[in-house]
Amino acid sequence: MLHQNPPRHRPHPLFQERSEALILYRTAEALFFKHEDHAYPLQESSLDALIAHHDLHAHLTAFINAAPPADHLLHAPLLAPIGNQEVWASGVTYYSSRRARIAESKDAGGGDFYDRVYTAERPELFFKAVAHKVAGPDSPVKIRRDATWSVPEPELTLAINPRGEIIGYTVGNDMSSRDIEGANPLYLPQAKVYDRSCALGPGLLIRKEPLPATTQITLNILRSNQITFSGITALAELKRDTATLVKYLFRDHSFPFGCFLLTGTGIVPPDSFTLQSKDEIQITIDGIGTLINTVE
């Protein structure tokens, strides 16, 4: 059902965060970070080197008094905040996701798998994307041509350095073909991994402390300039501890450039909903900003 009175203006991703946030952005011109409504360009051109830094927050903060701001960068088109990192994902980390996975795979006999992974100590982790397959802000995402039931999955995404330390957070969209995964859980890689099935952005919130449990994640899907679906959840609904997810991901696994980890979705559109070409997906996470993508 279409909801009336949609937002009149697209939210600008650089003006959705709290003013004290320190957020790293990537453009074709430069890497820069935003602090208190000013942009500070960095001398480094390698996001890989920044993510590997031993104290990135302190390193960026030192630029505030050392260099003048370059506020024109606040209006530059943004790229996905990724270098050579792999993107991984977690599944069935919210109760709502558990319920949806069980329902969609009932006829295939896979429902018990999702119930067991929700309660197990070991989380579900799977590879999602390499950098060149990741969509950035205001760039298109895709739905599979052989899928009939496709949805976005709005997720808090962890930025992790090569030492397994969470150094920041961004907004993630784990695009999913529900009918393909529902037909057989072994089809999950095909349901989840394809060109532009992942979006990240608008920037990386660099933060030493975990985000508060009250942090909200909001999803709006617009079709013909009307909101056709809207949902909201909070990190308090996330069953898995993010540090535990990272611990399991780094077991017998190395990431020389660091990595990103999508932490699962707590917002599931109704079974009657599927994405269409030209739908606009808006995902907002408190303190980070809004990631906007259009379905190709």
Coordinates of C-alpha atoms in Angstrom, one line a residue:
M1 CA 0.0 0.0 0.0
L2 CA 1.3 3.4 -0.9
H3 CA 1.6 5.9 1.9
Q4 CA 0.9 9.6 1.2
N5 CA 2.9 12.7 2.0
P6 CA 6.4 11.4 1.2
P7 CA 9.5 13.5 2.1
R8 CA 9.6 16.5 -0.2
H9 CA 13.4 16.5 -0.4
R10 CA 15.9 13.7 -0.6
P11 CA 17.9 13.7 2.7
H12 CA 21.5 14.8 2.0
P13 CA 23.8 12.2 3.5
L14 CA 26.3 14.7 4.9
F15 CA 23.6 16.5 7.0
Q16 CA 22.0 13.6 8.8
E17 CA 24.6 13.0 11.5
R18 CA 25.1 14.6 14.9
S19 CA 27.4 17.6 14.7
E20 CA 30.1 16.1 17.0
A21 CA 30.5 13.0 14.7
L22 CA 33.8 12.3 13.0
I23 CA 32.9 10.7 9.7
L24 CA 35.3 9.7 6.9
Y25 CA 34.2 10.1 3.3
R26 CA 35.6 9.1 -0.1
T27 CA 35.2 11.1 -3.3
A28 CA 37.0 11.1 -6.7
E29 CA 38.9 14.1 -5.5
A30 CA 40.0 13.2 -2.0
L31 CA 39.5 11.4 1.2
F32 CA 38.1 13.7 3.8
F33 CA 36.4 13.6 7.1
K34 CA 33.6 15.8 8.4
H35 CA 33.6 17.3 11.9
E36 CA 31.3 20.0 13.2
D37 CA 30.0 20.9 9.7
H38 CA 33.5 21.3 8.3
A39 CA 35.4 19.1 5.8
Y40 CA 39.1 18.3 6.3
P41 CA 40.9 16.8 3.4
L42 CA 43.5 14.1 4.1
Q43 CA 47.0 13.8 2.6
E44 CA 46.6 10.0 2.3
S45 CA 44.9 8.7 -0.8
S46 CA 44.7 5.1 0.4
L47 CA 41.7 4.1 2.4
D48 CA 43.5 0.8 3.0
A49 CA 46.3 2.6 4.9
L50 CA 43.8 4.6 6.9
I51 CA 41.8 1.5 8.0
A52 CA 45.1 -0.2 9.1
H53 CA 46.1 2.8 11.2
H54 CA 46.8 2.0 14.8
D55 CA 44.7 4.8 16.2
L56 CA 42.6 6.2 13.3
H57 CA 40.4 8.4 15.5
A58 CA 43.4 10.2 17.0
H59 CA 45.1 10.4 13.6
L60 CA 42.1 12.2 12.1
T61 CA 41.5 14.4 15.0
A62 CA 45.1 15.8 14.7
F63 CA 44.1 17.3 11.3
I64 CA 41.5 19.6 12.8
N65 CA 44.0 22.0 14.2
A66 CA 46.7 21.3 11.7
A67 CA 45.0 22.1 8.4
P68 CA 42.3 24.5 7.2
P69 CA 38.9 23.0 6.2
A70 CA 37.9 22.6 2.6
D71 CA 34.1 22.8 2.8
H72 CA 33.5 22.5 -0.9
L73 CA 34.1 18.8 -0.4
L74 CA 30.8 18.6 1.5
H75 CA 29.0 19.0 -1.9
A76 CA 31.1 16.6 -3.9
P77 CA 29.6 13.3 -5.1
L78 CA 30.4 10.5 -2.8
L79 CA 31.9 7.1 -3.6
A80 CA 31.4 3.9 -1.5
P81 CA 33.8 4.1 1.5
I82 CA 35.8 1.0 0.5
G83 CA 39.3 0.3 -0.7
N84 CA 40.4 -3.3 -1.2
Q85 CA 38.4 -4.7 1.7
E86 CA 36.2 -7.8 1.4
V87 CA 32.6 -7.4 2.5
W88 CA 31.1 -10.2 4.6
A89 CA 27.6 -10.5 6.1
S90 CA 25.8 -12.1 9.1
G91 CA 22.5 -13.8 8.9
V92 CA 19.5 -14.4 11.3
T93 CA 20.8 -12.0 13.9
Y94 CA 17.3 -10.4 14.6
Y95 CA 14.2 -12.3 15.6
S96 CA 12.3 -10.8 12.7
S97 CA 14.8 -12.1 10.3
R98 CA 14.6 -15.6 11.9
R99 CA 10.8 -15.5 11.5
A100 CA 11.0 -14.4 7.9
R101 CA 13.6 -17.0 6.9
I102 CA 11.6 -19.8 8.5
A103 CA 8.4 -18.8 6.7
E104 CA 10.0 -18.4 3.2
S105 CA 11.8 -21.8 3.4
K106 CA 9.0 -23.8 5.0
D107 CA 8.0 -25.6 1.8
A108 CA 11.6 -26.5 1.1
G109 CA 12.1 -28.0 4.5
G110 CA 14.8 -25.5 5.5
G111 CA 13.0 -23.7 8.3
D112 CA 14.7 -25.7 11.0
F113 CA 18.1 -24.5 9.8
Y114 CA 17.3 -20.9 10.6
D115 CA 15.8 -21.6 14.0
R116 CA 18.9 -23.5 14.9
V117 CA 21.4 -20.9 13.8
Y118 CA 19.5 -18.2 15.6
T119 CA 19.9 -20.0 18.9
A120 CA 23.4 -21.4 18.3
E121 CA 26.6 -20.1 19.7
R122 CA 28.2 -20.0 16.2
P123 CA 26.7 -17.2 14.0
E124 CA 25.9 -17.5 10.3
L125 CA 28.6 -15.7 8.3
F126 CA 28.9 -15.5 4.5
F127 CA 31.0 -13.7 1.9
K128 CA 29.0 -10.9 0.3
A129 CA 31.2 -8.8 -2.1
V130 CA 34.5 -7.5 -3.3
A131 CA 35.0 -3.8 -3.7
H132 CA 34.2 -3.4 -7.4
K133 CA 30.8 -5.0 -6.9
V134 CA 29.8 -2.5 -4.1
A135 CA 27.4 0.4 -4.9
G136 CA 28.0 3.7 -3.3
P137 CA 25.7 6.6 -2.4
D138 CA 23.3 7.7 -5.1
S139 CA 24.4 4.8 -7.4
P140 CA 22.2 2.0 -8.6
V141 CA 21.8 -1.4 -7.0
K142 CA 20.5 -4.4 -8.8
I143 CA 17.9 -7.2 -8.5
R144 CA 18.6 -10.6 -10.1
R145 CA 16.9 -11.2 -13.5
D146 CA 16.0 -14.7 -12.4
A147 CA 14.4 -13.7 -9.1
T148 CA 10.8 -12.9 -8.5
W149 CA 11.0 -11.7 -4.9
S150 CA 13.7 -9.2 -4.1
V151 CA 14.1 -6.9 -1.0
P152 CA 16.7 -4.6 0.5
E153 CA 18.1 -5.5 3.9
P154 CA 19.2 -2.4 5.9
E155 CA 22.1 -3.2 8.2
L156 CA 24.6 -1.6 10.5
T157 CA 28.0 -2.4 8.9
L158 CA 31.2 -2.7 10.9
A159 CA 34.5 -1.4 9.5
I160 CA 37.2 -3.7 10.9
N161 CA 41.0 -3.2 10.7
P162 CA 43.5 -6.1 9.9
R163 CA 43.9 -6.7 13.6
G164 CA 40.2 -7.6 14.1
E165 CA 39.4 -4.3 15.8
I166 CA 36.1 -2.5 15.0
I167 CA 37.2 1.0 14.1
G168 CA 34.0 2.4 12.6
Y169 CA 30.5 2.0 11.3
T170 CA 28.6 2.6 8.0
V171 CA 25.2 2.0 6.5
G172 CA 24.9 -1.2 4.5
N173 CA 22.3 -2.7 2.1
D174 CA 22.4 -6.5 1.8
M175 CA 20.2 -6.9 -1.3
S176 CA 18.5 -10.3 -1.2
S177 CA 16.5 -12.6 -3.5
R178 CA 14.1 -14.2 -1.1
D179 CA 12.5 -16.6 -3.5
I180 CA 15.9 -18.1 -4.4
E181 CA 17.1 -18.6 -0.8
G182 CA 13.6 -19.8 0.2
A183 CA 13.7 -22.5 -2.4
N184 CA 16.8 -24.1 -0.8
P185 CA 19.2 -22.7 1.8
L186 CA 22.1 -24.0 -0.3
Y187 CA 21.2 -21.3 -2.9
L188 CA 22.1 -18.5 -0.5
P189 CA 25.3 -17.5 -2.4
Q190 CA 23.1 -17.0 -5.5
A191 CA 20.5 -15.1 -3.6
K192 CA 23.0 -12.8 -2.0
V193 CA 26.1 -12.5 -4.2
Y194 CA 25.9 -10.8 -7.6
D195 CA 26.8 -7.5 -9.2
R196 CA 25.7 -4.5 -7.1
S197 CA 24.0 -6.7 -4.6
C198 CA 25.7 -4.6 -1.8
A199 CA 25.7 -0.9 -1.1
L200 CA 27.8 1.0 1.5
G201 CA 27.8 4.6 2.6
P202 CA 27.6 7.5 2.8
G203 CA 30.7 7.5 5.0
L204 CA 32.5 5.7 7.9
L205 CA 31.7 6.9 11.4
I206 CA 35.0 6.6 13.2
R207 CA 34.3 5.7 16.8
K208 CA 36.2 3.8 19.5
E209 CA 33.1 3.0 21.6
P210 CA 30.2 0.7 20.4
L211 CA 27.1 2.4 19.2
P212 CA 24.4 2.7 21.8
A213 CA 21.7 0.1 21.8
T214 CA 19.1 2.9 21.2
T215 CA 20.6 3.6 17.8
Q216 CA 17.8 3.3 15.2
I217 CA 17.9 2.0 11.7
T218 CA 15.1 3.3 9.3
L219 CA 14.2 2.0 5.9
N220 CA 12.0 3.9 3.4
I221 CA 11.3 2.6 -0.1
L222 CA 9.9 5.1 -2.5
R223 CA 8.0 4.2 -5.7
S224 CA 6.8 6.9 -8.0
N225 CA 7.8 9.4 -5.3
Q226 CA 5.5 7.7 -2.7
I227 CA 6.6 5.7 0.3
T228 CA 5.6 2.1 -0.5
F229 CA 7.2 0.6 2.5
S230 CA 8.7 2.0 5.7
G231 CA 10.2 0.2 8.7
I232 CA 12.3 0.9 11.8
T233 CA 14.3 -1.1 14.3
A234 CA 17.0 -0.5 16.9
L235 CA 20.3 -2.1 17.7
A236 CA 18.7 -3.3 21.0
E237 CA 16.9 -5.9 18.8
L238 CA 20.2 -7.3 17.6
K239 CA 20.7 -10.7 19.3
R240 CA 24.4 -11.1 18.4
D241 CA 27.1 -9.1 20.0
T242 CA 29.1 -7.3 17.3
A243 CA 32.5 -8.2 19.0
T244 CA 31.5 -11.9 18.9
L245 CA 30.6 -11.7 15.2
V246 CA 34.0 -10.3 14.5
K247 CA 35.7 -12.9 16.6
Y248 CA 34.1 -15.7 14.6
L249 CA 34.9 -14.0 11.3
F250 CA 38.6 -13.7 12.1
R251 CA 38.9 -17.4 13.2
D252 CA 41.6 -18.9 11.0
H253 CA 40.9 -16.1 8.5
S254 CA 43.1 -13.1 7.7
F255 CA 42.2 -9.7 6.1
P256 CA 45.3 -7.8 5.2
F257 CA 43.3 -4.7 4.2
G258 CA 40.7 -5.1 6.9
C259 CA 37.1 -5.9 6.0
F260 CA 33.5 -4.9 6.4
L261 CA 30.8 -7.0 8.1
L262 CA 27.1 -6.5 7.7
T263 CA 25.4 -7.4 11.0
G264 CA 22.0 -8.6 9.8
T265 CA 18.6 -7.0 9.3
G266 CA 15.8 -6.3 11.6
I267 CA 13.4 -4.9 9.0
V268 CA 11.7 -7.3 6.7
P269 CA 9.0 -6.1 4.2
P270 CA 5.8 -8.1 4.0
D271 CA 5.7 -11.2 1.8
S272 CA 3.6 -9.3 -0.8
F273 CA 6.4 -6.8 -1.4
T274 CA 9.1 -7.0 -4.0
L275 CA 11.4 -4.4 -5.4
Q276 CA 10.9 -3.0 -8.8
S277 CA 13.1 -1.0 -11.2
K278 CA 13.4 2.7 -10.3
D279 CA 12.4 2.1 -6.7
E280 CA 14.4 4.4 -4.4
I281 CA 15.9 2.8 -1.2
Q282 CA 16.7 5.1 1.7
I283 CA 18.4 3.7 4.7
T284 CA 19.2 5.9 7.7
I285 CA 21.2 5.0 10.8
D286 CA 21.4 7.4 13.7
G287 CA 24.8 9.2 13.8
I288 CA 26.0 7.9 10.5
G289 CA 23.7 9.3 7.8
T290 CA 21.4 8.2 5.0
L291 CA 22.4 5.8 2.2
I292 CA 20.3 6.3 -1.0
N293 CA 20.2 3.9 -3.9
T294 CA 17.9 3.4 -6.9
V295 CA 17.1 0.0 -8.2
E296 CA 18.4 -0.4 -11.8

